[in-house]
Coordinates of C-alpha atoms in Angstrom, one line a residue:
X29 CA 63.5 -0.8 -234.8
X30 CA 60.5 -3.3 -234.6
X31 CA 61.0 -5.8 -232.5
X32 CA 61.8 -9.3 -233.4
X33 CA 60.0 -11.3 -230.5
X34 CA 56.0 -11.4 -230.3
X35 CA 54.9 -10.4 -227.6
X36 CA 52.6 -12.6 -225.2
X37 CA 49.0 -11.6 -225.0
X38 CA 48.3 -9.3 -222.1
X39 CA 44.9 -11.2 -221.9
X40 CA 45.2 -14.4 -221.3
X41 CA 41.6 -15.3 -222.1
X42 CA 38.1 -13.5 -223.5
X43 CA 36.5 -11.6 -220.3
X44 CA 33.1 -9.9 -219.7
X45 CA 33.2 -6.7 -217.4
X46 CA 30.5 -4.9 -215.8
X47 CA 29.9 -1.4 -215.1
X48 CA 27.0 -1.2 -212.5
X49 CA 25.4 2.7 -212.6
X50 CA 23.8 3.0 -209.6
X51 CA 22.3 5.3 -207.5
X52 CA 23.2 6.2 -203.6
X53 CA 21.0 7.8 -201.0
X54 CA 21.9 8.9 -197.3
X55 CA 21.3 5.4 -196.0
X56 CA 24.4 3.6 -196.3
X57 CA 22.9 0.1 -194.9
X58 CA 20.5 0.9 -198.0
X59 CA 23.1 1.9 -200.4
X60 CA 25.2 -1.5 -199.8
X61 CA 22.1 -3.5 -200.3
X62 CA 21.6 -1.7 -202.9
X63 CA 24.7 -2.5 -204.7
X64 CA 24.6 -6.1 -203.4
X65 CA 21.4 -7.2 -205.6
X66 CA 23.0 -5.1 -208.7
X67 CA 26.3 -6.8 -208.5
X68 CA 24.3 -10.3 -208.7
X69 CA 22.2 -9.1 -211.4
X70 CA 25.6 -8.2 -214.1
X71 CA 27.2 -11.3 -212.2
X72 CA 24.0 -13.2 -213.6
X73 CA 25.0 -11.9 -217.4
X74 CA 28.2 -13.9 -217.0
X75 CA 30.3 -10.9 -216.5
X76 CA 33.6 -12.0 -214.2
X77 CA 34.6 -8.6 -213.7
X78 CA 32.1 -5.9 -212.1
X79 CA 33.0 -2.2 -211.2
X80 CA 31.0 -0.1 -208.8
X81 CA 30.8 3.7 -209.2
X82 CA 33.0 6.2 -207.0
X83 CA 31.4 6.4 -203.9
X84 CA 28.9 4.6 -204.3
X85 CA 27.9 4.1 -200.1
X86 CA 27.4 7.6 -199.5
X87 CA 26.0 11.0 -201.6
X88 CA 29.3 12.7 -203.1
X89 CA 30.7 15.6 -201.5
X90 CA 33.4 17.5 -199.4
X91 CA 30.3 17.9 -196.7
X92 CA 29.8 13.8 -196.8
X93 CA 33.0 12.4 -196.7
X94 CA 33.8 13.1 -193.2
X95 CA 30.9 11.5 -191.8
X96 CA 30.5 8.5 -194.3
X97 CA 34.6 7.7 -194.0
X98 CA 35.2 4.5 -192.8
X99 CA 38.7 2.7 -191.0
X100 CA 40.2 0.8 -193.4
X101 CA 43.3 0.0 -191.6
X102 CA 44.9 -2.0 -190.3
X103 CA 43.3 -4.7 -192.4
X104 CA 41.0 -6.5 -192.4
X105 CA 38.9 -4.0 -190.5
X106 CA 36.4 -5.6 -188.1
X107 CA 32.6 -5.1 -189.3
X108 CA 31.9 -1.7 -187.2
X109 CA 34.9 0.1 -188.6
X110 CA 34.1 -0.7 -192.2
X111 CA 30.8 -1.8 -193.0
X112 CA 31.4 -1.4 -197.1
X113 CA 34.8 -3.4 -196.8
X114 CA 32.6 -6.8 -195.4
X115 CA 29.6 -6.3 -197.8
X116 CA 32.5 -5.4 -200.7
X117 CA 33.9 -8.8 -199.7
X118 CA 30.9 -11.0 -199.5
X119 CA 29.3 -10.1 -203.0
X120 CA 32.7 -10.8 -204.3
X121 CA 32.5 -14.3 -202.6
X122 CA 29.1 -14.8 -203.4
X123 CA 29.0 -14.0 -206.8
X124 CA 32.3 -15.6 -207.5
X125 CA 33.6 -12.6 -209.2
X126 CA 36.4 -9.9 -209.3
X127 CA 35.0 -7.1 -207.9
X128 CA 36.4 -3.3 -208.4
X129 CA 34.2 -1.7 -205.6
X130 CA 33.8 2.0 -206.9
X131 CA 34.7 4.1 -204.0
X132 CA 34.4 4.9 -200.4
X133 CA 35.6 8.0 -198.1
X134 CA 38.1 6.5 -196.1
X135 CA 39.2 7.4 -192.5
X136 CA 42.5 6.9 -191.2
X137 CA 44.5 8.1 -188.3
X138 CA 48.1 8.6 -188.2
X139 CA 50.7 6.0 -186.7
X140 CA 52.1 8.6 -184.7
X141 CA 50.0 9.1 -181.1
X142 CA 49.2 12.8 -181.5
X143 CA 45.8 13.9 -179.7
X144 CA 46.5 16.8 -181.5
X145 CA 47.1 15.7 -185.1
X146 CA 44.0 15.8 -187.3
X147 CA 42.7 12.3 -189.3
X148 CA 43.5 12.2 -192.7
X149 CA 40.6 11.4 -195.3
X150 CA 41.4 9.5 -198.4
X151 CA 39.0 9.0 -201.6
X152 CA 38.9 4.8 -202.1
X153 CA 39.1 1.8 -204.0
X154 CA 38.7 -1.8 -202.9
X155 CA 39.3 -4.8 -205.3
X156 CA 38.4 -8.0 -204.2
X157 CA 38.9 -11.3 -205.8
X158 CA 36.5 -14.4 -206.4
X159 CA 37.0 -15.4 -203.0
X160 CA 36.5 -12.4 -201.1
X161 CA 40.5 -11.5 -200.5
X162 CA 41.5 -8.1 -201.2
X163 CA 44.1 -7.6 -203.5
X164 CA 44.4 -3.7 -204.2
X165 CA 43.3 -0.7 -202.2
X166 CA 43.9 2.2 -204.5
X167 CA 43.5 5.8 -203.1
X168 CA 43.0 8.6 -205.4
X169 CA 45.8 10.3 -206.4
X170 CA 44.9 13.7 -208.0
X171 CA 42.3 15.2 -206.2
X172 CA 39.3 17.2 -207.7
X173 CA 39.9 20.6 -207.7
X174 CA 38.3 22.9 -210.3
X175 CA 36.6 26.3 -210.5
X176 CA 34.9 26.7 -213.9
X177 CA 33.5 30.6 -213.8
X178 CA 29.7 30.5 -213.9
X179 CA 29.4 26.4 -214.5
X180 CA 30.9 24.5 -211.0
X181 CA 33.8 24.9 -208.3
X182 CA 34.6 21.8 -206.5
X183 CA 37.6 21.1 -204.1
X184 CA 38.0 17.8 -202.6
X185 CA 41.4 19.0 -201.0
X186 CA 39.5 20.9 -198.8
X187 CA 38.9 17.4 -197.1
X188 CA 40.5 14.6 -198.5
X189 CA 44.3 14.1 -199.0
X190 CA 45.8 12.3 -202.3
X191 CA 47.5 8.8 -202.3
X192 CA 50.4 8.5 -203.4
X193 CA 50.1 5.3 -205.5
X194 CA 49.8 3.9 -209.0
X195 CA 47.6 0.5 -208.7
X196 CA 48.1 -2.7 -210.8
X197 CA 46.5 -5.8 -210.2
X198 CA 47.1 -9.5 -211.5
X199 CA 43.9 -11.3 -211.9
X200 CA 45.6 -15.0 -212.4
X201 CA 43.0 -15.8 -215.3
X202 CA 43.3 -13.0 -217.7
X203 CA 46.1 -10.9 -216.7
X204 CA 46.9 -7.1 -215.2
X205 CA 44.1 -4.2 -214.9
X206 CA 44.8 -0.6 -213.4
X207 CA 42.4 0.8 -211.2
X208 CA 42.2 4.5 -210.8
X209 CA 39.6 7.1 -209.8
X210 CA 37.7 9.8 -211.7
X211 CA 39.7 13.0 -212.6
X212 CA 43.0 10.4 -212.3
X213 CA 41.7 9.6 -215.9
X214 CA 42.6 12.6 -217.0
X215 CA 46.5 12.8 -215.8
X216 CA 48.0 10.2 -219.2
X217 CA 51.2 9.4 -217.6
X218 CA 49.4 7.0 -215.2
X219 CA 47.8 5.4 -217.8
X220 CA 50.9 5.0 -219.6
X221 CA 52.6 3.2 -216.9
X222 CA 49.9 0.7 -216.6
X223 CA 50.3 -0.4 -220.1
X224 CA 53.7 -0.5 -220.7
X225 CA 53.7 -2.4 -217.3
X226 CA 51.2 -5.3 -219.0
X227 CA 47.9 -4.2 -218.4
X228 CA 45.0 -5.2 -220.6
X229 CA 42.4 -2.7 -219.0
X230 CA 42.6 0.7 -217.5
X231 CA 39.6 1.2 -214.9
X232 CA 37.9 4.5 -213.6
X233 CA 35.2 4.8 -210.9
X234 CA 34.0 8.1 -211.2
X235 CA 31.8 10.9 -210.8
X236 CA 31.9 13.7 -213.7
X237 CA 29.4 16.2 -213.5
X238 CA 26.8 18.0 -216.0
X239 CA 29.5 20.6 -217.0
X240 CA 32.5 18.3 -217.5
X241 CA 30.5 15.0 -218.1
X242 CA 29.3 16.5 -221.6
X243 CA 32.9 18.0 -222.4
X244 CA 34.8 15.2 -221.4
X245 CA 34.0 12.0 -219.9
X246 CA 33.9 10.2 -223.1
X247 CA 36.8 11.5 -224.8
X248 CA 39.2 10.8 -222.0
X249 CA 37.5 7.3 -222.4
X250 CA 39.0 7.3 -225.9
X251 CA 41.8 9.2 -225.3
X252 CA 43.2 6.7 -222.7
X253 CA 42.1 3.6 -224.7
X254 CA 43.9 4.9 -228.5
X255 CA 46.6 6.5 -226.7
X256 CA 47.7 2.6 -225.0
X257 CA 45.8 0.6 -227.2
X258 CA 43.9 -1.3 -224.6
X259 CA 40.2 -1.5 -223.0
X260 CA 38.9 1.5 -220.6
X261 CA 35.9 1.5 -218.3
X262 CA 34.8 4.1 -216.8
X263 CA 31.9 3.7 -214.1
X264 CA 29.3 6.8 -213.1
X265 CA 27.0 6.7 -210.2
X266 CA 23.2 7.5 -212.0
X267 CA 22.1 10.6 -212.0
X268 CA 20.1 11.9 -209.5
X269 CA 18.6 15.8 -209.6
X270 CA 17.2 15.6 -206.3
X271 CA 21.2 15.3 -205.0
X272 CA 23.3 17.7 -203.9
X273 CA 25.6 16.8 -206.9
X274 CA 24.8 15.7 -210.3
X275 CA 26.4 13.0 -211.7
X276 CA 26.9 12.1 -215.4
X277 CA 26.3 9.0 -215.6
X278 CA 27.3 7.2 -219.3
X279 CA 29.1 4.4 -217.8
X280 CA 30.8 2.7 -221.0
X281 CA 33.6 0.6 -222.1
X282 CA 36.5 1.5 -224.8
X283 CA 37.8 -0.9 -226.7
X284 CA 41.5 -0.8 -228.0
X285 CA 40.8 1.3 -230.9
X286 CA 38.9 3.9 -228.8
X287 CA 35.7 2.4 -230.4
X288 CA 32.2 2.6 -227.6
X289 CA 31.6 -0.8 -227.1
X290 CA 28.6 0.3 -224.7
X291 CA 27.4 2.9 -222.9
X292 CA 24.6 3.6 -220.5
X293 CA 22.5 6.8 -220.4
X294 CA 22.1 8.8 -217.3
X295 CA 19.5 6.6 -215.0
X296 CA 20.8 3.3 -212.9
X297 CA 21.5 0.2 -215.8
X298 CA 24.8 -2.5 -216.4
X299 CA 26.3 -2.1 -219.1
X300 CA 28.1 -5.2 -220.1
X301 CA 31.5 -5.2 -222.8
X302 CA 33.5 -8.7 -223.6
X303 CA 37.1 -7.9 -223.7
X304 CA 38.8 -10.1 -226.2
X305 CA 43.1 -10.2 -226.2
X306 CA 43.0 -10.1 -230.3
X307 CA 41.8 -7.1 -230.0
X308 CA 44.3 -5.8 -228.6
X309 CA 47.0 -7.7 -230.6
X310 CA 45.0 -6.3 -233.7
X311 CA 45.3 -2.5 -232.6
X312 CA 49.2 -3.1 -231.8
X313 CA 50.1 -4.8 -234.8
X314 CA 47.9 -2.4 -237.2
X315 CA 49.4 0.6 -236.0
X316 CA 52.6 -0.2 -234.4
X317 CA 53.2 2.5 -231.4
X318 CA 54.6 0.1 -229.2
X319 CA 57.8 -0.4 -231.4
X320 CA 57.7 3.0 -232.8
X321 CA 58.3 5.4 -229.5
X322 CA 61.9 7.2 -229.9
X323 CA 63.4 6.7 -226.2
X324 CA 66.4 8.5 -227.7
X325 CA 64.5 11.9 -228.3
X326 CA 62.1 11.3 -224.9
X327 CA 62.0 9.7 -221.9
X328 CA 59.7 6.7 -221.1
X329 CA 57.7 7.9 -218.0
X330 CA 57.4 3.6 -217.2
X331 CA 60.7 3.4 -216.0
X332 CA 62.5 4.7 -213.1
X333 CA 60.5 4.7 -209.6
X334 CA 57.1 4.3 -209.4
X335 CA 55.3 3.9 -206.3
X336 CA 53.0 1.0 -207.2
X337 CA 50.2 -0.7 -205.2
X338 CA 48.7 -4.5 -206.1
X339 CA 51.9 -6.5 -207.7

């Protein structure tokens, strides 16, 4: 039965967000400088929100997370234990803008005093607000394992370990966003919690490849967006061939009607979408999902527990 209240408007206000594509070397110090001047170039095209790709300090790979990871906790960190979180921070500050700072490989060591028990290594996220304050760390939850006969086999298991987290975040402004990481976009349940939970925008850092960038990268853009009827950005690092691992690239943004409102090609650019609440409201009233599901013949996966990071 439709509902007989209006719902308010999961975006309080019109937003521009920016995907920086970038490119990372072996030099970290570089790599954050690096990302520093882009973030004030798509701060300079008014955009309030900016997302860096997944890891985008360090080259991508099982072999360079161990000795790229950074301490992350507890938090703050001091300046030698985490480089990225500081410069994350300060072009937040600076630039007076919500920053969704791709991804790093993070270190951490377990609570428990064991000389013998091996450091964990986690896959990322770090969103800082206007002011510099964190407000979400987001690890990624389903790790990238795939074997695809003659094409690529990847396993970040063989190194990192998952989190255990959904992340939501209120930006006081315009609303809630979900952050997530790379092959998360292509697990629908999170997705689904984040928007029956309020959010106006799902966000990916990630890395797809040349075999499942082609196949994939922009229909789980769609997917995700049609499927909740909100915005989805997904952010790439740029392709580089000389790396040990190719990246996509095609950053873009998905509006609520799984419509490409931009999308980069494969060398370093910002791509820059406004994200408008009617839009929204438009896809939701025109086709109705959100007062058609049938609870009675499935369950809704929003409900229940759900480990959630950010609120």
């Amino acid at each position: 039965m439709a509902s007989s209240t209006t719902p308010s408007p999961v975006l309080k206000q019109p937003v521009k967000l920016a995907c920086v594509q970038l490119a990372s070397g072996p030099d970290k110090t570089a790599n954050l400088q690096h990302a520093a001047s882009k973030v004030r170039d798509a701060a300079s095209t008014g955009a309030k929100i900016v997302v860096l790709p997944e890891c985008f300090n360090s080259p991508y790979g099982t072999d360079h997370f161990p000795s790229y990871a950074e301490t992350l906790l507890p938090s703050p960190p001091s300046q030698s234990q985490s480089p990225s979180f500081h410069a994350l921070s300060a072009m937040a500050r600076e630039n007076a803008v919500y920053l969704i700072g791709g991804s790093i490989p993070e270190l951490h060591h377990s609570e428990e005093e064991d000389d013998n028990k091996k450091p964990s290594y986690y896959n990322t996220s770090l969103t800082f607000s206007p002011t510099g304050e964190l407000l979400a760390t987001h690890r990624k939850i389903h790790l990238f394992d795939i074997s695809i006969p003659g094409k690529i086999t990847f396993r970040e298991s063989d190194v990192l370990s998952p989190g255990n987290k959904l992340t939501l975040i209120d930006l006081p402004e315009y609303g809630r966003l979900a952050v997530a990481i790379c092959y998360d976009v292509r697990f629908p349940e999170l997705a689904t919690v984040a928007a029956r939970r309020g959010c106006f925008a799902l966000v990916y850092p990630g890395a797809f490849n040349l075999t499942t960038g082609p196949l994939h990268w922009k229909l789980l853009g769609q997917a995700r967006a049609v499927d909740n009827q909100l915005y989805v950005a997904l952010c790439s690092p740029a392709r580089d061939m000389g790396a040990g691992y190719h990246a996509w690239g095609h950053s873009l943004v998905v509006d609520p009607m799984a419509q490409v409102l931009v999308e980069a090609e494969e060398k370093e650019a910002i791509v820059v979408a406004e994200l408008d609440g009617d839009r929204i409201e438009e896809a939701r009233k025109g086709i109705p999902l959100r007062d058609q599901r049938r609870f009675d013949v499935y369950p809704d996966v929003s409900q229940g527990k759900v480990n959630v990071e950010g609120l």
